[in-house]
Short mmCIF file of C-alpha atoms and ligand atoms in Angstrom, two decimals:
data_model
loop_
_atom_site.label_atom_id
_atom_site.label_comp_id
_atom_site.label_asym_id
_atom_site.label_seq_id
_atom_site.Cartn_x
_atom_site.Cartn_y
_atom_site.Cartn_z
CA MET V 82 49.04 -35.72 27.41
CA SER V 83 50.73 -34.52 24.20
CA GLU V 84 47.50 -35.39 22.40
CA ASN V 85 45.62 -33.00 24.67
CA ILE V 86 48.28 -30.32 24.21
CA ASP V 87 47.74 -30.69 20.44
CA LYS V 88 44.06 -30.05 21.02
CA LEU V 89 44.90 -26.87 22.91
CA THR V 90 47.15 -25.70 20.08
CA GLU V 91 44.40 -26.36 17.60
CA LEU V 92 41.93 -24.47 19.78
CA GLU V 93 44.33 -21.57 19.91
CA SER V 94 44.45 -21.34 16.14
CA ARG V 95 40.63 -21.45 15.96
CA ILE V 96 40.49 -18.52 18.34
CA THR V 97 43.04 -16.57 16.32
CA SER V 98 40.84 -17.02 13.25
CA VAL V 99 37.79 -15.39 14.90
CA PRO V 100 38.51 -11.73 13.97
CA GLY V 101 38.63 -12.73 10.32
CA ILE V 102 35.16 -14.29 10.24
CA GLU V 103 32.89 -12.28 7.95
CA ASP V 104 29.37 -13.45 8.69
CA ARG V 105 27.32 -13.99 11.74
CA SER V 106 26.14 -17.53 11.06
CA THR V 107 29.74 -18.85 10.81
CA LEU V 108 30.46 -17.07 14.05
CA GLU V 109 27.37 -18.54 15.64
CA ASN V 110 28.35 -22.05 14.55
CA LEU V 111 31.86 -21.66 15.91
CA LYS V 112 30.50 -20.40 19.22
CA LYS V 113 28.34 -23.49 19.49
CA GLU V 114 31.18 -25.77 18.48
CA LEU V 115 33.58 -24.34 21.05
CA LEU V 116 31.46 -23.13 23.94
CA GLY V 117 28.23 -25.06 23.50
CA LYS V 118 26.96 -27.69 25.95
CA THR V 119 28.65 -30.48 24.02
CA GLY V 120 31.35 -28.18 22.64
CA THR V 121 35.11 -28.69 22.58
CA PHE V 122 35.81 -26.98 25.89
CA GLN V 123 33.20 -29.02 27.68
CA GLN V 124 34.67 -32.21 26.25
CA LEU V 125 38.22 -31.33 27.17
CA GLN V 126 37.04 -30.53 30.66
CA LYS V 127 35.62 -34.02 30.94
CA GLU V 128 38.85 -35.53 29.68
CA MET V 129 40.83 -33.81 32.43
CA LYS V 130 40.36 -36.84 34.62
CA SER V 131 42.59 -38.90 32.33
CA ILE V 132 45.47 -36.42 32.58
CA PRO V 133 48.25 -37.32 35.02
CA LYS V 134 47.77 -35.57 38.32
CA ASP V 135 50.96 -33.49 38.04
CA ASP V 136 49.97 -31.97 34.73
CA ARG V 137 46.31 -31.56 35.47
CA ALA V 138 46.43 -28.18 37.18
CA ASP V 139 48.56 -26.69 34.44
CA PHE V 140 46.32 -28.09 31.73
CA GLY V 141 43.23 -26.85 33.53
CA GLN V 142 44.70 -23.38 33.79
CA LYS V 143 45.53 -23.26 30.09
CA LEU V 144 42.13 -24.57 29.16
CA ASN V 145 40.44 -21.93 31.26
CA ASP V 146 42.53 -19.14 29.76
CA LEU V 147 41.71 -20.33 26.28
CA LYS V 148 38.03 -20.55 27.08
CA ASN V 149 38.00 -16.96 28.30
CA ARG V 150 39.93 -15.82 25.24
CA ALA V 151 37.51 -17.67 22.96
CA ALA V 152 34.48 -16.12 24.63
CA GLU V 153 36.01 -12.67 24.43
CA ALA V 154 37.12 -13.00 20.81
CA LEU V 155 33.67 -14.23 19.75
CA GLU V 156 31.89 -11.50 21.66
CA ASN V 157 34.13 -8.83 20.14
CA ARG V 158 33.62 -10.13 16.65
CA PHE V 159 29.82 -10.25 17.11
CA ARG V 160 29.95 -6.61 18.14
CA GLU V 161 32.16 -5.61 15.23
CA LEU V 162 29.89 -7.35 12.72
CA ALA V 163 26.82 -5.74 14.28
CA ASP V 164 28.58 -2.39 14.18
CA LEU V 165 29.21 -2.84 10.49
CA LEU V 166 25.49 -3.50 10.04
CA GLY V 167 24.61 -0.52 12.23
CA GLU V 168 22.83 -2.51 14.94
CA ASP V 169 22.70 -1.82 18.65
CA VAL V 170 23.65 -5.09 20.31
CA SER V 171 24.27 -4.04 23.87
CA ASP V 172 21.56 -6.35 25.20
CA LEU V 173 21.47 -8.89 22.42
CA ASP V 174 21.31 -12.53 23.39
CA TYR V 175 22.65 -14.51 20.44
CA THR V 176 21.43 -17.79 21.81
CA LEU V 177 17.72 -16.86 21.49
CA PRO V 178 15.86 -18.30 18.51
CA GLY V 179 15.34 -15.77 15.72
CA LYS V 180 12.07 -14.05 14.89
CA LYS V 181 10.57 -14.80 11.52
CA PRO V 182 9.83 -11.50 9.78
CA VAL V 183 6.28 -11.05 8.50
CA PRO V 184 6.61 -9.95 4.88
CA GLY V 185 4.72 -6.75 4.06
CA ARG V 186 2.39 -6.38 1.13
CA LEU V 187 0.36 -3.74 -0.62
CA HIS V 188 -3.08 -2.89 0.77
CA LEU V 189 -5.93 -4.28 -1.31
CA LEU V 190 -7.11 -0.76 -2.17
CA THR V 191 -3.63 0.20 -3.37
CA LYS V 192 -3.55 -2.92 -5.52
CA THR V 193 -6.98 -2.17 -6.95
CA ILE V 194 -6.03 1.45 -7.71
CA ASP V 195 -2.81 0.30 -9.42
CA LYS V 196 -4.76 -2.15 -11.51
CA ILE V 197 -7.39 0.41 -12.55
CA LEU V 198 -4.75 3.06 -13.29
CA GLY V 199 -2.91 0.49 -15.39
CA VAL V 200 -5.95 0.13 -17.66
CA PHE V 201 -6.03 3.92 -18.16
CA ARG V 202 -2.26 4.23 -18.51
CA ASP V 203 -2.51 1.79 -21.40
CA GLN V 204 -4.98 4.17 -23.04
CA GLY V 205 -2.56 7.10 -22.74
CA PHE V 206 -3.85 8.87 -19.60
CA HIS V 207 -1.54 11.00 -17.43
CA ILE V 208 -1.76 9.97 -13.75
CA VAL V 209 -1.71 12.81 -11.19
CA GLU V 210 -2.57 13.36 -7.54
CA GLY V 211 -3.95 16.38 -5.69
CA PRO V 212 -4.24 17.71 -2.14
CA ASP V 213 -6.62 16.28 0.46
CA ILE V 214 -7.44 19.75 1.82
CA GLU V 215 -9.32 21.80 -0.73
CA ASP V 216 -10.83 25.25 -0.99
CA GLU V 217 -14.43 25.90 -2.01
CA TRP V 218 -13.46 27.13 -5.45
CA HIS V 219 -11.86 23.81 -6.52
CA ASN V 220 -14.15 21.50 -4.59
CA PHE V 221 -17.45 23.24 -5.43
CA GLU V 222 -17.65 26.56 -7.22
CA ALA V 223 -15.54 25.93 -10.30
CA LEU V 224 -17.58 22.73 -10.67
CA ARG V 225 -20.76 24.80 -10.67
CA MET V 226 -21.85 23.55 -7.27
CA THR V 227 -23.25 26.87 -6.09
CA ALA V 228 -23.61 28.01 -2.49
CA ASP V 229 -27.10 26.51 -2.22
CA HIS V 230 -25.97 23.04 -3.35
CA PRO V 231 -26.84 20.44 -0.68
CA ALA V 232 -23.34 18.89 -0.79
CA ARG V 233 -21.92 22.17 0.48
CA ASP V 234 -23.77 21.89 3.76
CA THR V 235 -21.31 21.63 6.64
CA GLN V 236 -23.41 18.68 7.78
CA ASP V 237 -22.12 16.77 4.76
CA SER V 238 -18.52 17.98 4.46
CA PHE V 239 -15.63 18.11 6.90
CA TYR V 240 -14.69 21.79 7.17
CA LEU V 241 -11.33 22.53 8.84
CA ALA V 242 -11.72 26.30 8.65
CA LYS V 243 -13.57 28.84 6.58
CA ASN V 244 -12.96 27.94 2.94
CA ARG V 245 -10.88 24.87 3.92
CA LEU V 246 -12.39 21.40 3.78
CA LEU V 247 -11.37 17.80 3.20
CA LYS V 248 -12.17 17.14 -0.43
CA THR V 249 -15.55 15.49 -0.83
CA HIS V 250 -14.76 13.99 -4.26
CA THR V 251 -11.87 13.82 -6.73
CA SER V 252 -13.56 16.18 -9.21
CA PRO V 253 -11.54 19.21 -7.96
CA MET V 254 -8.60 17.55 -9.70
CA GLN V 255 -10.32 18.33 -13.00
CA ILE V 256 -10.10 22.03 -12.14
CA ARG V 257 -6.52 21.86 -10.84
CA TYR V 258 -5.42 20.02 -13.97
CA MET V 259 -7.11 22.47 -16.35
CA GLU V 260 -5.55 25.37 -14.44
CA ASN V 261 -2.08 23.88 -14.77
CA TYR V 262 -1.90 22.02 -18.07
CA PRO V 263 -2.74 23.07 -21.62
CA VAL V 264 -5.31 21.30 -23.82
CA PRO V 265 -5.34 18.53 -25.07
CA ILE V 266 -5.91 16.90 -21.70
CA GLN V 267 -6.08 13.24 -20.82
CA MET V 268 -5.67 12.62 -17.09
CA VAL V 269 -6.71 10.30 -14.28
CA ALA V 270 -6.40 11.23 -10.60
CA PRO V 271 -6.85 8.79 -7.70
CA GLY V 272 -7.48 10.21 -4.23
CA TYR V 273 -9.16 9.92 -0.84
CA CYS V 274 -12.55 11.57 -0.34
CA PHE V 275 -14.18 12.55 2.93
CA ARG V 276 -17.84 12.95 3.79
CA ARG V 277 -19.82 12.97 6.98
CA ASP V 278 -21.22 9.53 6.35
CA PRO V 279 -21.81 6.90 9.03
CA PHE V 280 -19.33 4.01 9.20
CA THR V 281 -21.49 1.06 8.12
CA SER V 282 -21.13 -1.99 5.90
CA ARG V 283 -21.89 0.11 2.81
CA HIS V 284 -20.66 3.58 3.81
CA SER V 285 -17.44 5.01 5.14
CA PRO V 286 -16.55 8.65 5.95
CA THR V 287 -13.29 8.05 4.05
CA PHE V 288 -13.34 6.43 0.65
CA THR V 289 -11.37 6.44 -2.56
CA GLN V 290 -12.22 7.68 -6.03
CA ILE V 291 -10.54 7.92 -9.39
CA GLU V 292 -11.35 10.92 -11.53
CA ALA V 293 -10.79 11.08 -15.26
CA LEU V 294 -10.81 13.99 -17.68
CA MET V 295 -10.29 14.15 -21.41
CA ILE V 296 -10.49 17.42 -23.37
CA ASP V 297 -9.67 18.23 -26.95
CA GLU V 298 -11.30 19.46 -30.14
CA GLY V 299 -14.05 17.13 -31.24
CA ILE V 300 -14.32 14.92 -28.14
CA THR V 301 -17.80 13.38 -28.02
CA PHE V 302 -19.87 11.06 -25.89
CA ALA V 303 -18.65 8.23 -28.12
CA HIS V 304 -15.13 8.71 -26.76
CA LEU V 305 -16.49 8.47 -23.22
CA LYS V 306 -18.32 5.26 -24.06
CA ALA V 307 -15.26 3.76 -25.71
CA VAL V 308 -12.86 4.60 -22.86
CA LEU V 309 -15.26 3.41 -20.17
CA SER V 310 -16.26 0.23 -21.94
CA GLU V 311 -12.59 -0.60 -22.39
CA PHE V 312 -11.99 -0.02 -18.69
CA VAL V 313 -14.95 -2.18 -17.65
CA ARG V 314 -13.84 -5.05 -19.87
CA GLY V 315 -10.21 -4.69 -18.78
CA PHE V 316 -11.02 -4.66 -15.08
CA PHE V 317 -14.12 -6.84 -14.66
CA GLY V 318 -13.62 -9.22 -17.58
CA ARG V 319 -14.21 -9.14 -21.31
CA ASP V 320 -17.81 -10.35 -21.15
CA THR V 321 -18.98 -7.59 -18.75
CA ARG V 322 -21.54 -5.22 -20.28
CA THR V 323 -21.95 -1.50 -19.53
CA ARG V 324 -25.21 0.41 -19.11
CA PHE V 325 -25.42 4.21 -19.52
CA ARG V 326 -28.38 6.07 -17.98
CA PRO V 327 -29.05 9.82 -17.71
CA ASP V 328 -28.13 11.39 -14.38
CA TYR V 329 -27.50 14.90 -13.08
CA PHE V 330 -24.22 16.41 -11.85
CA PRO V 331 -23.77 20.20 -11.98
CA PHE V 332 -20.39 19.93 -13.75
CA VAL V 333 -21.47 17.82 -16.73
CA GLU V 334 -24.10 18.12 -19.44
CA PRO V 335 -25.38 15.64 -20.36
CA GLY V 336 -24.56 13.60 -17.28
CA CYS V 337 -24.94 9.88 -16.82
CA GLU V 338 -24.63 7.06 -14.39
CA ILE V 339 -22.87 3.90 -15.48
CA ALA V 340 -23.63 0.42 -14.33
CA ILE V 341 -22.00 -2.90 -15.20
CA SER V 342 -23.73 -6.22 -15.67
CA CYS V 343 -23.45 -8.06 -12.34
CA PRO V 344 -20.36 -10.29 -12.57
CA PHE V 345 -21.83 -12.68 -9.95
CA CYS V 346 -25.10 -13.59 -11.66
CA LYS V 347 -24.16 -12.47 -15.19
CA GLY V 348 -27.14 -10.10 -15.16
CA ASN V 349 -29.77 -12.61 -14.03
CA GLY V 350 -30.32 -10.98 -10.62
CA CYS V 351 -28.77 -11.90 -7.27
CA ARG V 352 -28.23 -10.52 -3.74
CA VAL V 353 -25.16 -8.48 -4.74
CA CYS V 354 -27.02 -6.52 -7.44
CA SER V 355 -30.31 -6.40 -5.47
CA MET V 356 -31.88 -8.65 -8.11
CA SER V 357 -31.51 -5.96 -10.80
CA GLY V 358 -28.69 -7.60 -12.75
CA TRP V 359 -26.76 -4.29 -12.74
CA ILE V 360 -24.32 -2.57 -10.39
CA GLU V 361 -23.75 1.20 -10.52
CA ILE V 362 -20.08 2.05 -10.43
CA LEU V 363 -19.60 5.64 -11.53
CA GLY V 364 -20.88 9.03 -12.61
CA ALA V 365 -19.81 10.64 -15.86
CA GLY V 366 -20.72 13.14 -18.54
CA MET V 367 -19.61 15.78 -21.01
CA VAL V 368 -17.79 18.58 -19.19
CA HIS V 369 -20.16 21.54 -18.79
CA PRO V 370 -19.08 24.56 -20.91
CA GLY V 371 -19.28 26.68 -17.75
CA VAL V 372 -16.62 24.49 -16.10
CA LEU V 373 -14.32 24.87 -19.11
CA GLU V 374 -14.79 28.64 -19.03
CA ASN V 375 -14.07 28.67 -15.27
CA CYS V 376 -10.69 27.23 -16.21
CA LYS V 377 -10.17 29.64 -19.12
CA ILE V 378 -10.66 26.99 -21.79
CA ASP V 379 -12.58 28.07 -24.88
CA SER V 380 -15.79 26.03 -24.72
CA LYS V 381 -16.66 26.89 -28.33
CA LYS V 382 -13.51 25.20 -29.53
CA TYR V 383 -13.03 22.39 -27.01
CA THR V 384 -15.22 19.68 -25.55
CA GLY V 385 -14.46 16.88 -23.16
CA PHE V 386 -15.74 14.17 -20.89
CA ALA V 387 -15.18 13.40 -17.22
CA PHE V 388 -16.01 10.61 -14.88
CA GLY V 389 -15.56 9.82 -11.21
CA MET V 390 -15.58 6.33 -9.83
CA GLY V 391 -15.48 4.92 -6.32
CA ILE V 392 -12.80 2.26 -5.81
CA GLU V 393 -14.20 0.33 -2.87
CA ARG V 394 -17.30 -0.86 -4.72
CA PRO V 395 -15.40 -2.35 -7.69
CA ALA V 396 -12.88 -3.91 -5.29
CA MET V 397 -15.71 -5.42 -3.23
CA ILE V 398 -17.26 -6.84 -6.38
CA ARG V 399 -14.02 -8.19 -7.75
CA TYR V 400 -12.81 -9.79 -4.53
CA GLY V 401 -16.18 -10.76 -3.04
CA ILE V 402 -15.97 -8.47 0.03
CA ASP V 403 -19.26 -7.77 1.79
CA ASP V 404 -18.33 -4.91 4.15
CA ILE V 405 -16.56 -1.66 3.23
CA ARG V 406 -15.22 -1.29 6.78
CA HIS V 407 -12.72 -4.09 6.16
CA PHE V 408 -10.68 -1.70 4.00
CA TYR V 409 -10.18 0.75 6.84
CA GLU V 410 -9.84 -1.40 9.94
CA ASN V 411 -6.38 -2.81 9.14
CA ASP V 412 -7.09 -6.28 10.45
CA PHE V 413 -4.17 -8.47 9.35
CA ARG V 414 -6.48 -11.46 9.03
CA PHE V 415 -8.32 -9.57 6.29
CA LEU V 416 -5.35 -7.81 4.67
CA GLY V 417 -3.27 -10.99 4.59
CA GLN V 418 -5.76 -12.68 2.26
CA PHE V 419 -4.96 -10.52 -0.74
N1 DAH C 185 -17.86 13.74 -8.23
C1 DAH C 185 -19.04 12.91 -8.34
C2 DAH C 185 -19.35 12.32 -6.97
O1 DAH C 185 -18.48 12.21 -6.15
C3 DAH C 185 -18.84 11.80 -9.32
C4 DAH C 185 -18.76 12.29 -10.73
C5 DAH C 185 -19.90 12.36 -11.50
C6 DAH C 185 -17.54 12.67 -11.28
C7 DAH C 185 -19.86 12.78 -12.81
C8 DAH C 185 -17.47 13.11 -12.59
C9 DAH C 185 -18.66 13.15 -13.37
O2 DAH C 185 -16.35 13.47 -13.18
O3 DAH C 185 -18.57 13.55 -14.64
O4 DAH C 185 -20.46 11.92 -6.75
#
């Protein structure tokens, strides 16, 4: 009997220690040890049979009291700890198995943008962002895209109101930057673009671009070639070659289109590059003097280059993705791979 009384005394001291327990797992273990299926109380209950009949009722009473006190003390302490952590535990069942949290990660496009921006940051470019809703001056007019330009058709752009549209490219950031910062300028601006395009494997009404602008005295096409070639080698690999071909954009003169040697077939021709050996990745050129003047920059004194590049295409090439829609459908099975 005295042996069992000792056990009760020991139990009592365990219960007194409960309010001092600092972490939930210790509390959880103690709860299991005392109140669990094979816990101390259960065992003592079984041992009751061996207690002399006269003492049994008294022992049973004490045991029951202690059990209730233990349950209450544990419950209170769980609540206090949860309170400290700011959790609502009114309906919490501590005996349920825990849920394994799914760790978050950056979206593949965000990772690609960070990587590309890193290459330009290393070359001294200032990274800025602009608004998604633009006016016609920044999105079109200042860039010399006059009222009759096909891109200004409401069939092609998402207009929200008169003179308010979702930006169709990141080039308006050139204008905003020139309006707000003095020359010399060296900036890159990532951003979403919106066009009334169908949602297919190669087109999406939302896509991402990075715009770049560099203006100073004596900037030439050679600077453009150097900066872009450095980017291409930094992002696609040192042995990737760049091809410059003339192209037309109203805001540059001369304008060009830049392609990289296909990283899949090394320029021999494959399905990805439509057998041409080259993949077009961006438009570029020397900033048109009219654009500089629109931003009150003296075009006799200053020259500069600009380029605009889609992000999805390079990301698809780099990671072997065959459908642009994957970027925008938020399927965990896709996103979890990167
Ligand atoms: N804004 C053009 C587009 O979305 C791309 C572009 C071409 C940007 C030439 C430029 C440039 O800065 O110089 O199609």
